[in-house]
Structures are given as C-alpha cells and as structure tokens.
Short mmCIF file of C-alpha atoms and ligand atoms in Angstrom, two decimals:
data_model
loop_
_atom_site.label_atom_id
_atom_site.label_comp_id
_atom_site.label_asym_id
_atom_site.label_seq_id
_atom_site.Cartn_x
_atom_site.Cartn_y
_atom_site.Cartn_z
CA MET A 1 50.91 -42.83 -14.86
CA THR A 2 51.58 -43.52 -11.17
CA GLY A 3 48.84 -42.34 -8.85
CA ILE A 4 46.20 -42.00 -11.57
CA LYS A 5 43.29 -44.41 -11.71
CA THR A 6 41.05 -44.12 -14.75
CA LEU A 7 37.35 -44.91 -14.75
CA GLY A 8 38.06 -47.94 -16.96
CA GLN A 9 40.68 -49.33 -14.56
CA PHE A 10 38.45 -48.67 -11.56
CA ILE A 11 35.42 -50.41 -13.10
CA ILE A 12 37.46 -53.52 -13.90
CA GLU A 13 38.97 -53.56 -10.42
CA LYS A 14 35.56 -53.25 -8.78
CA GLN A 15 33.70 -55.69 -10.96
CA ALA A 16 34.50 -58.48 -8.51
CA ASP A 17 31.86 -56.79 -6.30
CA PHE A 18 29.05 -57.35 -8.83
CA SER A 19 27.00 -60.38 -8.02
CA TYR A 20 26.46 -61.32 -11.68
CA ALA A 21 27.31 -60.45 -15.28
CA LYS A 22 30.51 -58.75 -14.26
CA GLY A 23 31.89 -58.03 -17.73
CA GLU A 24 28.57 -56.86 -19.15
CA LEU A 25 27.86 -54.22 -16.53
CA SER A 26 31.45 -53.01 -16.79
CA ARG A 27 31.08 -52.61 -20.54
CA LEU A 28 27.79 -50.78 -20.11
CA LEU A 29 29.35 -48.29 -17.68
CA ARG A 30 32.27 -47.85 -20.04
CA ASP A 31 29.87 -47.11 -22.95
CA ILE A 32 28.10 -44.46 -20.88
CA GLY A 33 31.49 -42.93 -20.02
CA ILE A 34 32.41 -42.72 -23.70
CA ALA A 35 29.11 -41.07 -24.68
CA ALA A 36 29.57 -38.61 -21.80
CA LYS A 37 32.95 -37.57 -23.22
CA ILE A 38 31.38 -36.90 -26.62
CA VAL A 39 28.58 -34.84 -25.04
CA ASN A 40 31.17 -33.01 -22.95
CA ARG A 41 33.08 -32.06 -26.10
CA GLU A 42 29.95 -30.52 -27.64
CA VAL A 43 28.84 -28.78 -24.41
CA ASN A 44 32.28 -27.20 -24.16
CA LYS A 45 32.27 -25.73 -27.62
CA ALA A 46 28.54 -25.01 -27.71
CA GLY A 47 29.06 -21.30 -28.18
CA LEU A 48 31.35 -21.84 -31.17
CA VAL A 49 29.21 -24.14 -33.25
CA ASP A 50 25.55 -23.92 -34.07
CA ILE A 51 24.37 -26.10 -31.21
CA LEU A 52 22.87 -23.59 -28.78
CA GLY A 53 19.18 -22.78 -28.72
CA ASP A 54 15.93 -24.57 -29.41
CA ALA A 55 15.62 -27.60 -31.65
CA GLY A 56 12.10 -26.48 -32.59
CA THR A 57 10.59 -29.70 -31.25
CA VAL A 58 8.65 -30.55 -28.08
CA ASN A 59 8.97 -33.73 -26.00
CA ILE A 60 6.05 -35.73 -24.63
CA GLN A 61 6.11 -33.64 -21.49
CA GLY A 62 5.40 -30.51 -23.48
CA GLU A 63 8.90 -29.12 -22.92
CA GLY A 64 10.68 -27.45 -25.83
CA GLN A 65 13.77 -29.47 -26.74
CA LYS A 66 17.14 -27.78 -27.05
CA LYS A 67 19.56 -28.81 -29.77
CA LEU A 68 21.86 -30.21 -27.08
CA ASP A 69 19.00 -32.25 -25.57
CA VAL A 70 18.53 -33.92 -28.93
CA PHE A 71 22.27 -34.32 -29.55
CA ALA A 72 22.91 -35.87 -26.12
CA ASN A 73 19.92 -38.18 -26.50
CA THR A 74 21.20 -39.42 -29.86
CA GLN A 75 24.74 -39.96 -28.52
CA PHE A 76 23.65 -42.03 -25.53
CA ILE A 77 21.22 -44.16 -27.53
CA SER A 78 23.86 -44.75 -30.15
CA ALA A 79 26.55 -45.71 -27.59
CA LEU A 80 24.11 -48.06 -25.85
CA THR A 81 23.04 -49.60 -29.17
CA SER A 82 26.55 -50.33 -30.38
CA GLY A 83 27.72 -51.46 -26.93
CA GLY A 84 25.39 -54.48 -27.06
CA GLU A 85 24.58 -54.76 -23.32
CA CYS A 86 21.35 -52.74 -23.23
CA CYS A 87 17.95 -53.98 -24.47
CA ILE A 88 15.85 -50.89 -23.68
CA VAL A 89 16.59 -47.20 -23.26
CA ALA A 90 13.94 -45.10 -21.53
CA THR A 91 14.75 -41.45 -22.04
CA GLU A 92 13.23 -38.10 -21.20
CA GLU A 93 13.37 -37.14 -24.85
CA GLU A 94 11.33 -40.01 -26.35
CA ASP A 95 7.59 -40.62 -25.87
CA ASP A 96 8.00 -44.39 -25.54
CA PHE A 97 10.87 -46.54 -24.42
CA VAL A 98 13.36 -47.37 -27.18
CA PRO A 99 13.86 -51.11 -27.74
CA ILE A 100 17.40 -51.89 -28.85
CA ASP A 101 17.24 -54.57 -31.49
CA SER A 102 20.66 -54.88 -33.04
CA PRO A 103 22.66 -58.05 -33.83
CA VAL A 104 25.13 -57.27 -31.02
CA SER A 105 22.42 -56.77 -28.39
CA LYS A 106 20.59 -60.09 -28.83
CA ASN A 107 21.33 -61.29 -25.31
CA ALA A 108 21.35 -57.86 -23.70
CA LYS A 109 20.18 -57.94 -20.08
CA TYR A 110 20.16 -54.32 -19.05
CA ILE A 111 17.63 -51.50 -19.06
CA VAL A 112 18.94 -47.93 -19.02
CA CYS A 113 16.79 -44.96 -17.96
CA ILE A 114 18.38 -41.65 -18.84
CA ASP A 115 18.01 -37.89 -18.67
CA PRO A 116 20.53 -37.17 -21.45
CA LEU A 117 20.82 -33.49 -20.62
CA ASP A 118 19.63 -32.17 -17.29
CA GLY A 119 19.25 -28.45 -16.74
CA SER A 120 18.52 -27.59 -20.37
CA SER A 121 17.44 -24.07 -19.46
CA ASN A 122 21.05 -23.40 -18.42
CA ILE A 123 22.64 -24.48 -21.70
CA ASP A 124 22.46 -21.14 -23.45
CA VAL A 125 23.96 -19.22 -20.53
CA ASN A 126 27.08 -21.28 -19.81
CA VAL A 127 25.88 -22.73 -16.51
CA ALA A 128 26.52 -26.34 -15.44
CA VAL A 129 24.33 -29.02 -16.98
CA GLY A 130 24.38 -32.79 -16.52
CA THR A 131 23.37 -36.30 -17.52
CA ILE A 132 21.62 -38.72 -15.16
CA PHE A 133 21.40 -42.50 -15.70
CA SER A 134 19.97 -45.52 -14.00
CA ILE A 135 20.61 -49.19 -14.81
CA TYR A 136 18.34 -52.19 -14.13
CA ARG A 137 18.51 -55.84 -15.05
CA ARG A 138 15.63 -56.97 -17.21
CA LYS A 139 13.15 -59.20 -15.38
CA SER A 140 11.61 -61.00 -18.34
CA VAL A 141 13.62 -63.94 -19.58
CA GLU A 142 12.66 -64.26 -23.22
CA GLY A 143 11.47 -62.29 -26.22
CA MET A 144 11.72 -58.53 -26.39
CA ALA A 145 11.91 -56.71 -23.07
CA THR A 146 8.72 -54.81 -22.25
CA LEU A 147 7.45 -51.79 -20.34
CA ALA A 148 7.18 -53.98 -17.23
CA ASP A 149 10.96 -54.42 -17.38
CA VAL A 150 11.33 -50.64 -17.22
CA LEU A 151 8.80 -49.99 -14.44
CA GLN A 152 10.90 -51.36 -11.60
CA LYS A 153 11.25 -49.77 -8.19
CA GLY A 154 14.40 -47.75 -7.56
CA THR A 155 15.49 -50.38 -5.04
CA GLU A 156 16.12 -52.68 -8.02
CA GLN A 157 18.76 -50.45 -9.60
CA VAL A 158 22.09 -52.20 -10.14
CA ALA A 159 23.92 -48.96 -10.90
CA ALA A 160 23.23 -45.25 -11.24
CA GLY A 161 25.26 -42.19 -11.92
CA TYR A 162 25.45 -38.68 -13.19
CA VAL A 163 27.81 -36.57 -15.21
CA ILE A 164 28.20 -32.89 -14.43
CA TYR A 165 29.49 -30.67 -17.22
CA GLY A 166 30.66 -27.83 -15.00
CA SER A 167 33.81 -25.87 -14.35
CA SER A 168 35.29 -29.32 -14.67
CA THR A 169 33.49 -32.41 -15.91
CA MET A 170 32.84 -35.21 -13.45
CA LEU A 171 31.24 -38.63 -13.56
CA VAL A 172 29.88 -39.91 -10.25
CA TYR A 173 28.40 -43.40 -9.95
CA THR A 174 27.42 -46.19 -7.63
CA THR A 175 26.85 -49.91 -8.07
CA GLY A 176 25.46 -50.19 -4.55
CA LYS A 177 28.83 -50.31 -2.82
CA GLY A 178 29.44 -46.64 -2.10
CA VAL A 179 29.86 -43.69 -4.41
CA ASN A 180 32.95 -42.69 -6.39
CA GLY A 181 33.64 -39.58 -8.43
CA PHE A 182 35.92 -39.17 -11.45
CA THR A 183 37.11 -35.92 -12.98
CA LEU A 184 37.71 -35.71 -16.71
CA ASP A 185 41.33 -34.86 -17.44
CA PRO A 186 40.99 -33.23 -20.87
CA SER A 187 44.72 -33.61 -21.58
CA ILE A 188 44.45 -37.41 -21.64
CA GLY A 189 40.70 -37.67 -22.36
CA GLU A 190 40.07 -39.91 -19.36
CA PHE A 191 37.87 -39.75 -16.27
CA CYS A 192 40.29 -40.14 -13.33
CA LEU A 193 39.35 -41.09 -9.78
CA SER A 194 39.31 -37.82 -7.82
CA HIS A 195 36.57 -38.32 -5.18
CA PRO A 196 36.79 -41.85 -3.74
CA ASN A 197 34.06 -43.03 -1.37
CA MET A 198 31.97 -39.86 -1.36
CA LYS A 199 29.86 -39.19 1.74
CA VAL A 200 27.17 -36.57 2.17
CA PRO A 201 27.52 -34.76 5.54
CA HIS A 202 24.86 -35.85 8.07
CA ASP A 203 23.75 -32.23 8.46
CA GLY A 204 24.31 -29.12 6.38
CA SER A 205 23.38 -25.49 6.01
CA ILE A 206 22.43 -25.11 2.33
CA TYR A 207 18.85 -25.33 1.10
CA SER A 208 18.09 -25.48 -2.63
CA ILE A 209 14.59 -24.82 -3.92
CA ASN A 210 13.01 -22.61 -6.57
CA GLU A 211 11.62 -20.11 -4.09
CA GLY A 212 9.88 -18.17 -6.83
CA ASN A 213 7.16 -20.82 -6.59
CA TYR A 214 6.69 -20.18 -2.85
CA VAL A 215 3.06 -19.20 -3.13
CA HIS A 216 2.27 -22.59 -4.72
CA PHE A 217 4.15 -24.74 -2.20
CA PRO A 218 2.50 -27.04 0.33
CA MET A 219 2.40 -25.71 3.91
CA GLY A 220 5.06 -28.17 5.08
CA VAL A 221 7.56 -26.74 2.58
CA LYS A 222 6.65 -23.15 3.46
CA GLN A 223 7.26 -24.02 7.12
CA TYR A 224 10.61 -25.60 6.28
CA ILE A 225 11.70 -22.48 4.40
CA LYS A 226 10.69 -20.36 7.38
CA TYR A 227 12.68 -22.67 9.65
CA ALA A 228 15.70 -22.40 7.31
CA GLN A 229 15.59 -18.61 7.57
CA VAL A 230 15.40 -18.34 11.37
CA HIS A 231 18.48 -17.11 13.25
CA ASP A 232 19.77 -19.92 15.50
CA VAL A 233 23.50 -20.19 16.12
CA ALA A 234 23.36 -23.75 17.50
CA SER A 235 21.91 -25.17 14.28
CA ASN A 236 23.86 -22.88 11.96
CA ARG A 237 20.75 -21.02 10.81
CA PRO A 238 19.83 -19.08 8.83
CA TYR A 239 20.86 -21.53 6.14
CA THR A 240 22.37 -20.43 2.85
CA SER A 241 20.13 -20.54 -0.20
CA ARG A 242 21.70 -21.94 -3.40
CA TYR A 243 19.71 -22.86 -6.50
CA ILE A 244 21.28 -23.43 -9.89
CA GLY A 245 18.28 -24.93 -11.66
CA SER A 246 20.22 -27.99 -12.82
CA MET A 247 19.28 -30.79 -10.45
CA VAL A 248 22.60 -32.54 -11.05
CA ALA A 249 24.64 -29.47 -10.14
CA ASP A 250 22.50 -28.59 -7.11
CA ILE A 251 22.65 -32.12 -5.72
CA HIS A 252 26.35 -32.52 -6.53
CA ARG A 253 27.15 -29.39 -4.50
CA ASN A 254 24.99 -30.55 -1.59
CA LEU A 255 26.56 -34.02 -1.72
CA ILE A 256 29.96 -32.46 -1.17
CA LYS A 257 29.03 -29.64 1.22
CA GLY A 258 25.91 -30.97 2.93
CA GLY A 259 22.44 -29.58 2.22
CA ILE A 260 18.93 -30.30 1.08
CA TYR A 261 17.46 -30.08 -2.43
CA ILE A 262 13.68 -29.83 -2.67
CA TYR A 263 11.38 -29.93 -5.69
CA PRO A 264 7.96 -30.25 -4.09
CA THR A 265 4.48 -30.60 -5.51
CA THR A 266 3.12 -27.22 -6.49
CA ALA A 267 -0.30 -25.96 -7.42
CA SER A 268 0.65 -26.14 -11.11
CA SER A 269 2.54 -29.47 -10.82
CA PRO A 270 0.43 -31.45 -8.34
CA ASN A 271 2.60 -34.53 -8.86
CA GLY A 272 5.88 -32.64 -8.71
CA LYS A 273 8.01 -31.76 -11.73
CA LEU A 274 10.95 -34.12 -11.70
CA ARG A 275 10.74 -37.56 -13.23
CA LEU A 276 10.97 -40.68 -11.08
CA LEU A 277 12.72 -43.05 -13.48
CA TYR A 278 15.59 -41.01 -14.85
CA GLU A 279 15.98 -38.12 -12.40
CA CYS A 280 14.82 -38.99 -8.88
CA ASN A 281 15.60 -42.72 -8.63
CA PRO A 282 19.22 -42.50 -9.80
CA MET A 283 19.94 -39.44 -7.65
CA ALA A 284 18.22 -41.13 -4.69
CA PHE A 285 20.33 -44.28 -5.11
CA ILE A 286 23.53 -42.24 -5.21
CA ILE A 287 22.62 -40.06 -2.22
CA GLU A 288 21.55 -43.06 -0.12
CA GLN A 289 24.80 -44.82 -1.02
CA ALA A 290 26.62 -41.70 0.16
CA GLY A 291 24.79 -41.86 3.51
CA GLY A 292 21.98 -39.39 2.78
CA VAL A 293 18.21 -39.63 2.38
CA ALA A 294 15.76 -39.18 -0.53
CA SER A 295 12.04 -38.88 0.11
CA ASP A 296 8.92 -37.59 -1.63
CA GLY A 297 8.06 -35.89 1.66
CA PHE A 298 6.37 -38.98 3.08
CA ARG A 299 8.10 -42.09 1.78
CA ARG A 300 11.39 -43.29 0.42
CA ILE A 301 11.78 -42.41 -3.27
CA LEU A 302 13.35 -45.79 -4.05
CA GLU A 303 10.25 -47.64 -2.83
CA ILE A 304 7.75 -45.91 -5.11
CA GLN A 305 6.28 -48.37 -7.61
CA PRO A 306 6.40 -46.68 -11.02
CA VAL A 307 3.26 -47.04 -13.12
CA GLU A 308 4.30 -44.98 -16.13
CA LEU A 309 7.43 -44.09 -18.01
CA HIS A 310 7.49 -40.36 -17.46
CA GLN A 311 6.00 -40.43 -13.96
CA ARG A 312 6.76 -37.43 -11.80
CA THR A 313 7.33 -37.14 -8.08
CA SER A 314 8.13 -34.55 -5.47
CA ILE A 315 11.61 -34.93 -3.97
CA PHE A 316 13.43 -33.97 -0.78
CA ILE A 317 17.02 -35.18 -0.99
CA GLY A 318 20.36 -34.67 0.74
CA SER A 319 21.75 -34.63 4.27
CA GLU A 320 19.80 -36.99 6.50
CA LYS A 321 19.10 -34.56 9.34
CA MET A 322 17.74 -31.88 7.00
CA VAL A 323 15.54 -34.23 4.97
CA ARG A 324 14.06 -35.81 8.12
CA MET A 325 13.20 -32.37 9.48
CA ALA A 326 11.48 -31.40 6.21
CA GLU A 327 9.57 -34.70 6.21
CA GLU A 328 8.35 -34.02 9.75
CA MET A 329 6.94 -30.70 8.62
CA MET A 330 5.30 -32.28 5.57
CA VAL A 331 3.57 -34.85 7.77
CA THR A 332 2.49 -32.25 10.31
CA TYR A 333 0.73 -30.13 7.69
CA ALA A 334 -0.47 -32.92 5.37
CA GLU A 335 -3.83 -33.40 7.08
CA ALA A 336 -4.82 -29.82 6.34
CA GLU A 337 -3.83 -30.16 2.66
CA PRO A 338 -4.82 -33.57 1.32
CA ASN A 339 -4.00 -32.50 -2.27
CA HIS A 340 -0.36 -32.15 -1.43
CA LYS A 341 -0.18 -35.33 0.57
CA SER A 342 1.77 -37.43 -1.89
CA ALA A 343 2.52 -37.50 -5.59
P1 AHG B 401 15.54 -31.01 -17.64
O1 AHG B 401 16.43 -29.93 -18.16
O2 AHG B 401 16.13 -32.38 -17.82
O3 AHG B 401 14.12 -30.92 -18.14
O4 AHG B 401 15.47 -30.89 -16.05
C1 AHG B 401 15.28 -29.64 -15.46
C2 AHG B 401 14.91 -29.87 -14.04
C3 AHG B 401 16.04 -29.94 -13.05
O5 AHG B 401 17.29 -30.13 -13.54
C4 AHG B 401 16.01 -28.62 -12.34
O6 AHG B 401 16.42 -28.73 -11.02
C5 AHG B 401 14.60 -28.22 -12.46
O7 AHG B 401 14.10 -28.79 -13.64
C6 AHG B 401 14.47 -26.74 -12.53
O8 AHG B 401 13.13 -26.43 -12.59
P2 AHG B 401 12.61 -24.95 -12.30
O9 AHG B 401 13.08 -24.10 -13.44
O10 AHG B 401 11.11 -25.13 -12.25
O11 AHG B 401 13.19 -24.54 -10.97
MN1 MN B 402 16.36 -33.20 -15.89
MN1 MN B 403 16.76 -33.35 -19.61
#
C-alpha cells in the first residue's frame, strides 16, 4: 500500500488542524464518503437496473424528481442518521429541514446542507453528475436544533465538498485549510488522494454559461459574453465555451483548468436558479480555498445572509481575474437595470 493515502487516513491525519470536535467532524466526513460510494455504485449501473427516469414526484421547487435524486437523498440522510454526528439535514429534495432524532445523535453538533444529486437532467444520458455538501456547527446549545441553526452565512462553514460521478469518481473537500481531491479506486473501494492542495489558476480561458438564455440575461452578463468572444491574443481571447449543465462538473473542470462559471439572474429566474445553502455556498468555500473568487455579481457569496432554506442566488465563480472582470461589467450596467441588481 506504499504511496497510497486513503480519504480515511487523510482525514485522521488532518484532524489536528480542526479547532474543535476533531473526531466528530472526521466521522461526519467519513459517513459522507461512505454514502457517496453507495450512490456511485448505483449511478454506475443506472442503465442496467430500473433506476433511470422520473420518480413521478416534484420537489418544493417545482422540479420533477428523478429516481436517482430520491435514492441519493435517502442514502445521505440514512448515512448521516446512523453516523450520529449530524442533528439536521437540509436537502434540495425535502420541503423542510430534516431533524435527526436518533439515540446515537443526541449530542450531535453538526448541520449538513446537501444537494444529493446535482445535474439531474444529465442522469439519463450518461453525463457526469455530482453531490454537493456543506457542514456547519449548530449555534443553539440546547433542545432540538432549529431553522436558525441552518440559516448561517457561508463564512461559517466548517467543511464543504463535492463528489463528481464522472469518467472517474472524485471527492473534493475543504475544511478551510486548502482543497484536496480524492479519486475512487474501484478495485479497493477507497477514495485515494490524487489531487493534493488544489489551486484554481488566477486567470483562464473557459467560460461556462447556459447561453441559450442569452436574451434573458442582465446587460453586464451580455457584455461579458461579448468580451469573451472578442479576438485578443494578449488575453487569450476568444475564450472557449464549455457547459455541461452539472454545476459540479463545470466548476470541477474550471478549478483544474481555470475558467469562470456563471448562472446569473434571468428574466424568468429573477433571483437566479442555483440554491445558496447547498449549491453556491459549498462551491464558493471550495473555490475560495483554492484561491478563486465566488460572487453574486456584486458581493461575496459567502457573506450573503440566508433568510430561507431554498433561497436562490446568482453566481459568478472561478478564476479571480475572470470573476472580477465580470463583476466590473455587472456594476457598470446595474444602474440601468435595477431589477437585475442583486438576488
Ligand atoms: P439540480 O440537478 O441539483 O437541480 O441542479 C441543476 C443545476 C446545476 O447543476 C446546473 O449547472 C444547472 O442547474 C443547469 O441549469 P440549466 O439547465 O438551466 O442550464
Ligand atoms: Mn444542483
Ligand atoms: Mn440536485
């Protein structure tokens, strides 16, 4: 086993960095890793068993749920329930937060916000999907944890990560001391350290946005797209356009290669589409820890005070130089379009 470091070994080694509750946070991360392996197994054989397609149900956001959305949601809640470290799960797939009230979780101190399966529209066509998670410490000290424990700013996250079920399966996470990536070795069933200390390039030449919505974008975004398409050798333009439609996969690629991912406000989604608690905050924490920037166009994502569970926001995330340029354009055109000013 020389040269291989498993996720479990790495977490234990690094737990000296945590300022408190070392063992508990380690166990929580381990539980998430185990659930991810189970979801990975189902994603991989999805075409062989009856797990593709719609579940026939709709979540609170009016989105049709896929069978794998429901399966992944159940797996993560179950792993977090039996692990005993988590007192609340807030998930995309449940209307309200789920209080965990089991004998083993009596003294649980952690809140987990999760998008169990990101990129659901790609499930049926064998394109990469993901899981996104965010971990907070509960603020209240007694009784059952409450909604106020969930509605914390992203700056309060103690850990965040994502899993990408792609051509290989990876788990990438941060506890606020840099970002590390682990690739699942299916032959031993372990996530092994493959991408230590990940850093997003300061500048890049990939832009990722659903350009089909162009007509509904704010002027600042339209200007940025124009800028991205201009020929300019010095700044490596025109940029390359890459859009998978799974936020995890798009941001993972840009983290490695450099780039910007944008999901702005649109005429039909005036607050943006992506959810603050279990999509934007965890990805923002990871990208900042890797040296990048995450903004809603005007302010740092991590500083937005959430007021509701399924709150949405616009997001501009990735290489610092690219995100700052896009922000400049948003500010320049904001006065003319007050409706797009901020989610
Ligand atoms: P989810 O599958 O969890 O609902 O998230 C889908 C999100 C995100 O992953 C992706 O980038 C975006 O929706 C794609 O939206 P469009 O189809 O509107 O581009
Ligand atoms: Mn999602
Ligand atoms: Mn989802």
